[in-house]
PDB file of C-alpha atoms in Angstrom:
ATOM      1  CA  MET M 139      56.146  14.488 -55.577  1.00 31.00           C
ATOM      2  CA  PHE M 140      52.945  16.426 -56.255  1.00 36.00           C
ATOM      3  CA  GLN M 141      52.809  15.185 -59.827  1.00 38.00           C
ATOM      4  CA  GLU M 142      53.071  11.657 -58.462  1.00 35.00           C
ATOM      5  CA  ILE M 143      50.208  12.322 -56.066  1.00 38.00           C
ATOM      6  CA  ASP M 144      47.753  13.795 -58.532  1.00 43.00           C
ATOM      7  CA  GLY M 145      49.076  12.746 -61.919  1.00 43.00           C
ATOM      8  CA  GLN M 146      48.553  16.216 -63.379  1.00 48.00           C
ATOM      9  CA  GLY M 147      51.010  18.153 -65.476  1.00 46.00           C
ATOM     10  CA  ASN M 148      52.449  21.611 -64.939  1.00 52.00           C
ATOM     11  CA  ASN M 149      50.047  23.624 -67.105  1.00 58.00           C
ATOM     12  CA  ALA M 150      49.141  26.831 -65.289  1.00 57.00           C
ATOM     13  CA  PRO M 151      45.493  26.601 -64.142  1.00 59.00           C
ATOM     14  CA  PRO M 152      43.015  29.484 -64.375  1.00 78.00           C
ATOM     15  CA  ARG M 153      42.756  31.858 -61.444  1.00 84.00           C
ATOM     16  CA  LEU M 154      40.822  30.833 -58.356  1.00 85.00           C
ATOM     17  CA  PRO M 155      37.586  32.784 -59.070  1.00 86.00           C
ATOM     18  CA  GLU M 156      37.331  31.235 -62.537  1.00 88.00           C
ATOM     19  CA  LEU M 157      37.997  27.774 -61.150  1.00 87.00           C
ATOM     20  CA  LEU M 158      35.275  28.298 -58.585  1.00 86.00           C
ATOM     21  CA  ARG M 159      32.765  29.253 -61.278  1.00 87.00           C
ATOM     22  CA  ARG M 160      33.723  26.201 -63.332  1.00 88.00           C
ATOM     23  CA  ALA M 161      33.473  23.914 -60.322  1.00 86.00           C
ATOM     24  CA  GLN M 162      30.013  25.264 -59.455  1.00 84.00           C
ATOM     25  CA  ARG M 163      28.839  24.610 -63.003  1.00 85.00           C
ATOM     26  CA  ASP M 164      30.388  21.147 -63.120  1.00 85.00           C
ATOM     27  CA  GLN M 165      28.946  20.153 -59.731  1.00 80.00           C
ATOM     28  CA  SER M 166      25.496  21.323 -60.822  1.00 78.00           C
ATOM     29  CA  GLU M 167      25.718  19.382 -64.082  1.00 80.00           C
ATOM     30  CA  ARG M 168      26.854  16.221 -62.307  1.00 77.00           C
ATOM     31  CA  MET M 169      24.003  16.428 -59.801  1.00 74.00           C
ATOM     32  CA  GLU M 170      21.495  17.033 -62.596  1.00 72.00           C
ATOM     33  CA  GLN M 171      22.855  14.005 -64.467  1.00 72.00           C
ATOM     34  CA  THR M 172      22.390  11.922 -61.327  1.00 67.00           C
ATOM     35  CA  ALA M 173      18.809  13.110 -61.082  1.00 61.00           C
ATOM     36  CA  ALA M 174      18.163  12.286 -64.734  1.00 62.00           C
ATOM     37  CA  ARG M 175      19.463   8.732 -64.315  1.00 62.00           C
ATOM     38  CA  ALA M 176      18.023   7.720 -60.982  1.00 55.00           C
ATOM     39  CA  GLY M 177      16.493  10.765 -59.356  1.00 59.00           C
ATOM     40  CA  PHE M 178      17.656  12.531 -56.220  1.00 63.00           C
ATOM     41  CA  GLY M 179      16.899   9.487 -54.121  1.00 72.00           C
ATOM     42  CA  ARG M 180      17.716   8.590 -50.568  1.00 76.00           C
ATOM     43  CA  GLN M 181      20.903   6.710 -51.521  1.00 77.00           C
ATOM     44  CA  ALA M 182      22.243   9.577 -53.626  1.00 76.00           C
ATOM     45  CA  TYR M 183      21.565  11.967 -50.760  1.00 80.00           C
ATOM     46  CA  ARG M 184      23.265   9.616 -48.293  1.00 83.00           C
ATOM     47  CA  ASP M 185      26.309   9.282 -50.551  1.00 82.00           C
ATOM     48  CA  TRP M 186      26.583  13.042 -50.939  1.00 82.00           C
ATOM     49  CA  LEU M 187      26.300  13.664 -47.196  1.00 86.00           C
ATOM     50  CA  ALA M 188      28.911  11.017 -46.391  1.00 86.00           C
ATOM     51  CA  LEU M 189      31.316  12.414 -48.968  1.00 86.00           C
ATOM     52  CA  GLU M 190      30.849  15.945 -47.652  1.00 89.00           C
ATOM     53  CA  ALA M 191      31.546  14.760 -44.088  1.00 90.00           C
ATOM     54  CA  ASP M 192      34.781  13.127 -45.254  1.00 90.00           C
ATOM     55  CA  LEU M 193      35.930  16.181 -47.196  1.00 92.00           C
ATOM     56  CA  ASP M 194      35.115  18.587 -44.376  1.00 95.00           C
ATOM     57  CA  SER M 195      37.181  16.468 -41.978  1.00 94.00           C
ATOM     58  CA  LEU M 196      40.130  16.290 -44.386  1.00 93.00           C
ATOM     59  CA  CYS M 197      40.036  20.034 -44.982  1.00 95.00           C
ATOM     60  CA  ALA M 198      39.792  20.779 -41.245  1.00 97.00           C
ATOM     61  CA  GLU M 199      42.928  18.722 -40.556  1.00 95.00           C
ATOM     62  CA  ALA M 200      44.781  20.488 -43.346  1.00 96.00           C
ATOM     63  CA  MET M 201      43.663  23.916 -42.130  1.00 97.00           C
ATOM     64  CA  ASP M 202      44.920  23.126 -38.631  1.00 96.00           C
ATOM     65  CA  ALA M 203      48.350  22.383 -40.108  1.00 95.00           C
ATOM     66  CA  LEU M 204      48.231  25.436 -42.348  1.00 95.00           C
ATOM     67  CA  ALA M 205      47.394  27.690 -39.407  1.00 96.00           C
ATOM     68  CA  GLY M 206      50.788  26.834 -37.936  1.00 94.00           C
ATOM     69  CA  TRP M 207      52.463  28.864 -40.674  1.00 95.00           C
ATOM     70  CA  HIS M 208      50.884  32.026 -39.256  1.00 96.00           C
ATOM     71  CA  ALA M 209      51.916  31.855 -35.605  1.00 94.00           C
ATOM     72  CA  SER M 210      53.469  35.330 -35.896  1.00 96.00           C
ATOM     73  CA  GLU M 211      50.416  36.809 -37.635  1.00 96.00           C
ATOM     74  CA  PRO M 212      47.545  36.810 -35.103  1.00 97.00           C
ATOM     75  CA  GLY M 213      44.875  37.898 -37.558  1.00 97.00           C
ATOM     76  CA  LEU M 214      45.639  35.245 -40.164  1.00 97.00           C
ATOM     77  CA  LEU M 215      46.176  32.621 -37.475  1.00 98.00           C
ATOM     78  CA  ALA M 216      42.744  33.337 -35.970  1.00 98.00           C
ATOM     79  CA  THR M 217      41.120  33.198 -39.412  1.00 98.00           C
ATOM     80  CA  ALA M 218      42.704  29.848 -40.236  1.00 97.00           C
ATOM     81  CA  GLN M 219      41.791  28.393 -36.854  1.00 98.00           C
ATOM     82  CA  ALA M 220      38.199  29.605 -37.117  1.00 98.00           C
ATOM     83  CA  TRP M 221      37.939  28.160 -40.631  1.00 97.00           C
ATOM     84  CA  ALA M 222      39.147  24.790 -39.310  1.00 97.00           C
ATOM     85  CA  VAL M 223      36.562  24.902 -36.516  1.00 98.00           C
ATOM     86  CA  GLU M 224      33.801  25.624 -39.020  1.00 97.00           C
ATOM     87  CA  LEU M 225      34.882  22.757 -41.277  1.00 97.00           C
ATOM     88  CA  ARG M 226      34.938  20.371 -38.340  1.00 97.00           C
ATOM     89  CA  GLY M 227      31.483  21.576 -37.332  1.00 97.00           C
ATOM     90  CA  MET M 228      30.219  20.991 -40.853  1.00 96.00           C
ATOM     91  CA  ALA M 229      31.510  17.409 -40.753  1.00 94.00           C
ATOM     92  CA  TRP M 230      29.628  16.939 -37.484  1.00 95.00           C
ATOM     93  CA  LEU M 231      26.407  18.322 -39.002  1.00 94.00           C
ATOM     94  CA  ALA M 232      26.682  15.930 -41.939  1.00 91.00           C
ATOM     95  CA  ALA M 233      27.153  13.005 -39.521  1.00 90.00           C
ATOM     96  CA  VAL M 234      24.086  14.138 -37.561  1.00 90.00           C
ATOM     97  CA  ASP M 235      22.015  14.184 -40.749  1.00 90.00           C
ATOM     98  CA  LEU M 236      23.264  10.743 -41.753  1.00 88.00           C
ATOM     99  CA  ARG M 237      22.054   9.365 -38.434  1.00 87.00           C
ATOM    100  CA  ALA M 238      18.720  11.139 -38.876  1.00 86.00           C
ATOM    101  CA  ILE M 239      18.027   9.079 -41.997  1.00 83.00           C
ATOM    102  CA  GLY M 240      19.180   5.886 -40.334  1.00 79.00           C
ATOM    103  CA  GLU M 241      22.665   5.804 -41.762  1.00 70.00           C
ATOM    104  CA  ALA M 242      25.951   5.618 -39.879  1.00 64.00           C
ATOM    105  CA  PRO M 243      29.114   7.300 -41.200  1.00 58.00           C
ATOM    106  CA  SER M 244      31.248   4.710 -42.993  1.00 59.00           C
ATOM    107  CA  PRO M 245      34.883   4.541 -44.117  1.00 58.00           C
ATOM    108  CA  PRO M 246      35.649   7.077 -46.869  1.00 59.00           C
ATOM    109  CA  PRO M 247      36.037   5.838 -50.455  1.00 62.00           C
ATOM    110  CA  LEU M 248      39.567   4.863 -51.468  1.00 66.00           C
ATOM    111  CA  LEU M 249      39.588   7.669 -54.003  1.00 68.00           C
ATOM    112  CA  LEU M 250      39.892  10.163 -51.144  1.00 80.00           C
ATOM    113  CA  ASP M 251      43.273   8.696 -50.175  1.00 83.00           C
ATOM    114  CA  LYS M 252      44.810  10.736 -52.987  1.00 83.00           C
ATOM    115  CA  TRP M 253      43.228  13.910 -51.658  1.00 85.00           C
ATOM    116  CA  ARG M 254      44.220  13.031 -48.086  1.00 88.00           C
ATOM    117  CA  ARG M 255      47.864  12.545 -49.062  1.00 90.00           C
ATOM    118  CA  PHE M 256      47.912  15.751 -51.054  1.00 92.00           C
ATOM    119  CA  LEU M 257      46.485  17.846 -48.224  1.00 93.00           C
ATOM    120  CA  ALA M 258      48.769  16.254 -45.619  1.00 92.00           C
ATOM    121  CA  VAL M 259      51.890  16.931 -47.675  1.00 93.00           C
ATOM    122  CA  ALA M 260      50.930  20.362 -48.989  1.00 94.00           C
ATOM    123  CA  SER M 261      49.619  21.903 -45.767  1.00 95.00           C
ATOM    124  CA  GLY M 262      52.845  21.097 -43.937  1.00 91.00           C
ATOM    125  CA  SER M 263      55.194  22.287 -46.666  1.00 93.00           C
ATOM    126  CA  GLN M 264      56.136  25.400 -48.580  1.00 91.00           C
ATOM    127  CA  ARG M 265      53.277  24.533 -50.936  1.00 93.00           C
ATOM    128  CA  ALA M 266      50.661  25.262 -48.295  1.00 95.00           C
ATOM    129  CA  GLY M 267      49.010  27.642 -50.740  1.00 96.00           C
ATOM    130  CA  GLU M 268      47.939  24.670 -52.808  1.00 95.00           C
ATOM    131  CA  ALA M 269      46.267  23.076 -49.793  1.00 96.00           C
ATOM    132  CA  LEU M 270      44.510  26.365 -49.045  1.00 96.00           C
ATOM    133  CA  GLY M 271      43.291  26.584 -52.637  1.00 95.00           C
ATOM    134  CA  ALA M 272      41.750  23.117 -52.357  1.00 93.00           C
ATOM    135  CA  ILE M 273      40.084  24.014 -49.051  1.00 95.00           C
ATOM    136  CA  ALA M 274      38.776  27.309 -50.411  1.00 94.00           C
ATOM    137  CA  LEU M 275      37.208  25.631 -53.406  1.00 91.00           C
ATOM    138  CA  HIS M 276      35.522  23.000 -51.254  1.00 91.00           C
ATOM    139  CA  SER M 277      34.245  25.645 -48.841  1.00 92.00           C
ATOM    140  CA  ARG M 278      32.940  27.993 -51.518  1.00 90.00           C
ATOM    141  CA  VAL M 279      31.631  25.721 -54.261  1.00 86.00           C
ATOM    142  CA  PHE M 280      28.096  25.978 -52.827  1.00 82.00           C
ATOM    143  CA  PRO M 281      25.619  27.545 -53.267  1.00 76.00           C
ATOM    144  CA  GLY M 282      26.411  29.238 -56.594  1.00 72.00           C
ATOM    145  CA  VAL M 283      24.726  27.732 -59.640  1.00 69.00           C
ATOM    146  CA  THR M 284      24.355  24.442 -57.755  1.00 73.00           C
ATOM    147  CA  ASP M 285      21.618  25.882 -55.573  1.00 76.00           C
ATOM    148  CA  THR M 286      18.808  24.624 -57.796  1.00 76.00           C
ATOM    149  CA  ALA M 287      20.006  21.038 -57.403  1.00 73.00           C
ATOM    150  CA  LEU M 288      20.506  21.456 -53.665  1.00 75.00           C
ATOM    151  CA  ALA M 289      17.039  22.964 -53.289  1.00 77.00           C
ATOM    152  CA  ALA M 290      15.554  19.952 -55.102  1.00 75.00           C
ATOM    153  CA  TRP M 291      17.090  17.649 -52.497  1.00 73.00           C
ATOM    154  CA  LEU M 292      15.922  19.876 -49.660  1.00 76.00           C
ATOM    155  CA  ALA M 293      12.329  19.588 -50.887  1.00 77.00           C
ATOM    156  CA  LEU M 294      12.284  15.785 -50.672  1.00 75.00           C
ATOM    157  CA  PRO M 295      10.403  14.287 -47.685  1.00 77.00           C
ATOM    158  CA  PHE M 296      13.262  12.043 -46.511  1.00 74.00           C
ATOM    159  CA  ALA M 297      15.702  14.984 -46.530  1.00 74.00           C
ATOM    160  CA  ARG M 298      13.640  17.323 -44.371  1.00 74.00           C
ATOM    161  CA  PRO M 299      14.583  15.792 -40.993  1.00 76.00           C
ATOM    162  CA  ALA M 300      18.192  15.517 -42.175  1.00 78.00           C
ATOM    163  CA  SER M 301      18.841  18.858 -43.804  1.00 84.00           C
ATOM    164  CA  HIS M 302      20.961  20.731 -41.252  1.00 89.00           C
ATOM    165  CA  TYR M 303      24.095  20.315 -43.346  1.00 90.00           C
ATOM    166  CA  LEU M 304      22.385  21.050 -46.644  1.00 86.00           C
ATOM    167  CA  THR M 305      20.733  24.170 -45.265  1.00 87.00           C
ATOM    168  CA  ARG M 306      24.044  25.404 -43.886  1.00 90.00           C
ATOM    169  CA  ARG M 307      25.870  24.731 -47.154  1.00 88.00           C
ATOM    170  CA  ARG M 308      23.358  26.860 -49.030  1.00 86.00           C
ATOM    171  CA  GLN M 309      24.214  29.903 -46.920  1.00 88.00           C
ATOM    172  CA  PRO M 310      26.912  32.200 -48.305  1.00 88.00           C
ATOM    173  CA  GLU M 311      29.794  33.333 -46.119  1.00 91.00           C
ATOM    174  CA  ALA M 312      29.050  36.381 -44.000  1.00 94.00           C
ATOM    175  CA  ALA M 313      30.708  39.494 -45.421  1.00 95.00           C
ATOM    176  CA  ALA M 314      33.151  39.835 -42.498  1.00 97.00           C
ATOM    177  CA  VAL M 315      34.086  36.154 -42.689  1.00 96.00           C
ATOM    178  CA  GLN M 316      34.620  36.330 -46.427  1.00 95.00           C
ATOM    179  CA  ALA M 317      36.808  39.414 -46.055  1.00 96.00           C
ATOM    180  CA  ALA M 318      38.957  37.748 -43.389  1.00 97.00           C
ATOM    181  CA  ARG M 319      39.348  34.604 -45.478  1.00 96.00           C
ATOM    182  CA  ASP M 320      40.186  36.650 -48.541  1.00 95.00           C
ATOM    183  CA  ARG M 321      43.031  38.249 -46.555  1.00 96.00           C
ATOM    184  CA  LEU M 322      44.311  34.768 -45.728  1.00 97.00           C
ATOM    185  CA  LEU M 323      44.093  33.774 -49.384  1.00 96.00           C
ATOM    186  CA  ASP M 324      45.925  36.958 -50.380  1.00 95.00           C
ATOM    187  CA  ALA M 325      48.890  35.854 -48.256  1.00 95.00           C
ATOM    188  CA  TYR M 326      49.575  33.107 -50.817  1.00 95.00           C
ATOM    189  CA  ALA M 327      50.527  33.164 -54.482  1.00 93.00           C
ATOM    190  CA  SER M 328      47.502  33.068 -56.763  1.00 92.00           C
ATOM    191  CA  ALA M 329      49.139  30.372 -58.904  1.00 92.00           C
ATOM    192  CA  ALA M 330      49.501  28.082 -55.880  1.00 93.00           C
ATOM    193  CA  LEU M 331      45.908  28.654 -54.785  1.00 93.00           C
ATOM    194  CA  ALA M 332      44.662  27.904 -58.290  1.00 92.00           C
ATOM    195  CA  ALA M 333      46.752  24.748 -58.584  1.00 91.00           C
ATOM    196  CA  GLY M 334      45.216  23.345 -55.401  1.00 92.00           C
ATOM    197  CA  ALA M 335      41.726  24.397 -56.404  1.00 90.00           C
ATOM    198  CA  GLN M 336      42.112  22.673 -59.750  1.00 89.00           C
ATOM    199  CA  ARG M 337      43.003  19.412 -58.026  1.00 88.00           C
ATOM    200  CA  ALA M 338      40.024  19.766 -55.703  1.00 87.00           C
ATOM    201  CA  ALA M 339      37.637  20.488 -58.575  1.00 85.00           C
ATOM    202  CA  VAL M 340      38.672  17.319 -60.414  1.00 85.00           C
ATOM    203  CA  TRP M 341      38.817  15.070 -57.368  1.00 83.00           C
ATOM    204  CA  ALA M 342      35.441  16.196 -55.995  1.00 79.00           C
ATOM    205  CA  LEU M 343      33.697  15.164 -59.207  1.00 79.00           C
ATOM    206  CA  ASP M 344      35.611  11.878 -59.337  1.00 79.00           C
ATOM    207  CA  ALA M 345      34.805  11.130 -55.701  1.00 76.00           C
ATOM    208  CA  PHE M 346      31.099  11.777 -56.182  1.00 73.00           C
ATOM    209  CA  ALA M 347      31.087   9.513 -59.244  1.00 73.00           C
ATOM    210  CA  ALA M 348      32.859   6.807 -57.248  1.00 69.00           C
ATOM    211  CA  THR M 349      30.302   6.909 -54.439  1.00 66.00           C
ATOM    212  CA  ARG M 350      27.522   6.448 -56.974  1.00 58.00           C
ATOM    213  CA  SER M 351      29.126   3.319 -58.477  1.00 54.00           C
ATOM    214  CA  GLN M 352      30.828   1.688 -55.460  1.00 50.00           C
ATOM    215  CA  PRO M 353      28.822   1.078 -52.255  1.00 49.00           C
ATOM    216  CA  ARG M 354      30.525   2.304 -49.095  1.00 47.00           C
ATOM    217  CA  GLY M 355      31.062   0.384 -45.887  1.00 46.00           C
TER     218      GLY M 355
END
């Protein structure tokens, strides 16, 4: 079923930290390519914000479902629930920034349907580790080596009144939060986490490319 959803084979992916480093590099390169072609303009910023709002919402829903697997483990349950709350808050911040630049949130691109189906199936199954890997990669891909590109957007005049989300995304996890989330990650097989992160790394780049070529709404 998962092969049908994502179309990927069974080759073992690299471990999660390596995937995160690759994703940070790839995201940075894609954003720099966008700047080279058309600049970090208002529309590119709007597309990025809208995509981030969609992904945060998807990940929050999946984390809510995943938290249910830890009802007997109060510490892990609290960590998962708090992570879901943060993701939902991030989606709200992105929506606030969209309105600040005169844009309303619009329906997500069709490409995210694949990601939505994957997270819905995985988070409620014995392959919840794959859903968690996808969420972890999305949550931790910034700032990393992408910070230069993000800072370039933050410096633009139109972004300044709509930079709550961007500013928050550039902040690393607090040490205590990172430690608690690492304990949650450690409760799952590293191969499962990496498999989900690999899907997320590919789909995030594809989704950003799709928003740049297909107008939303």
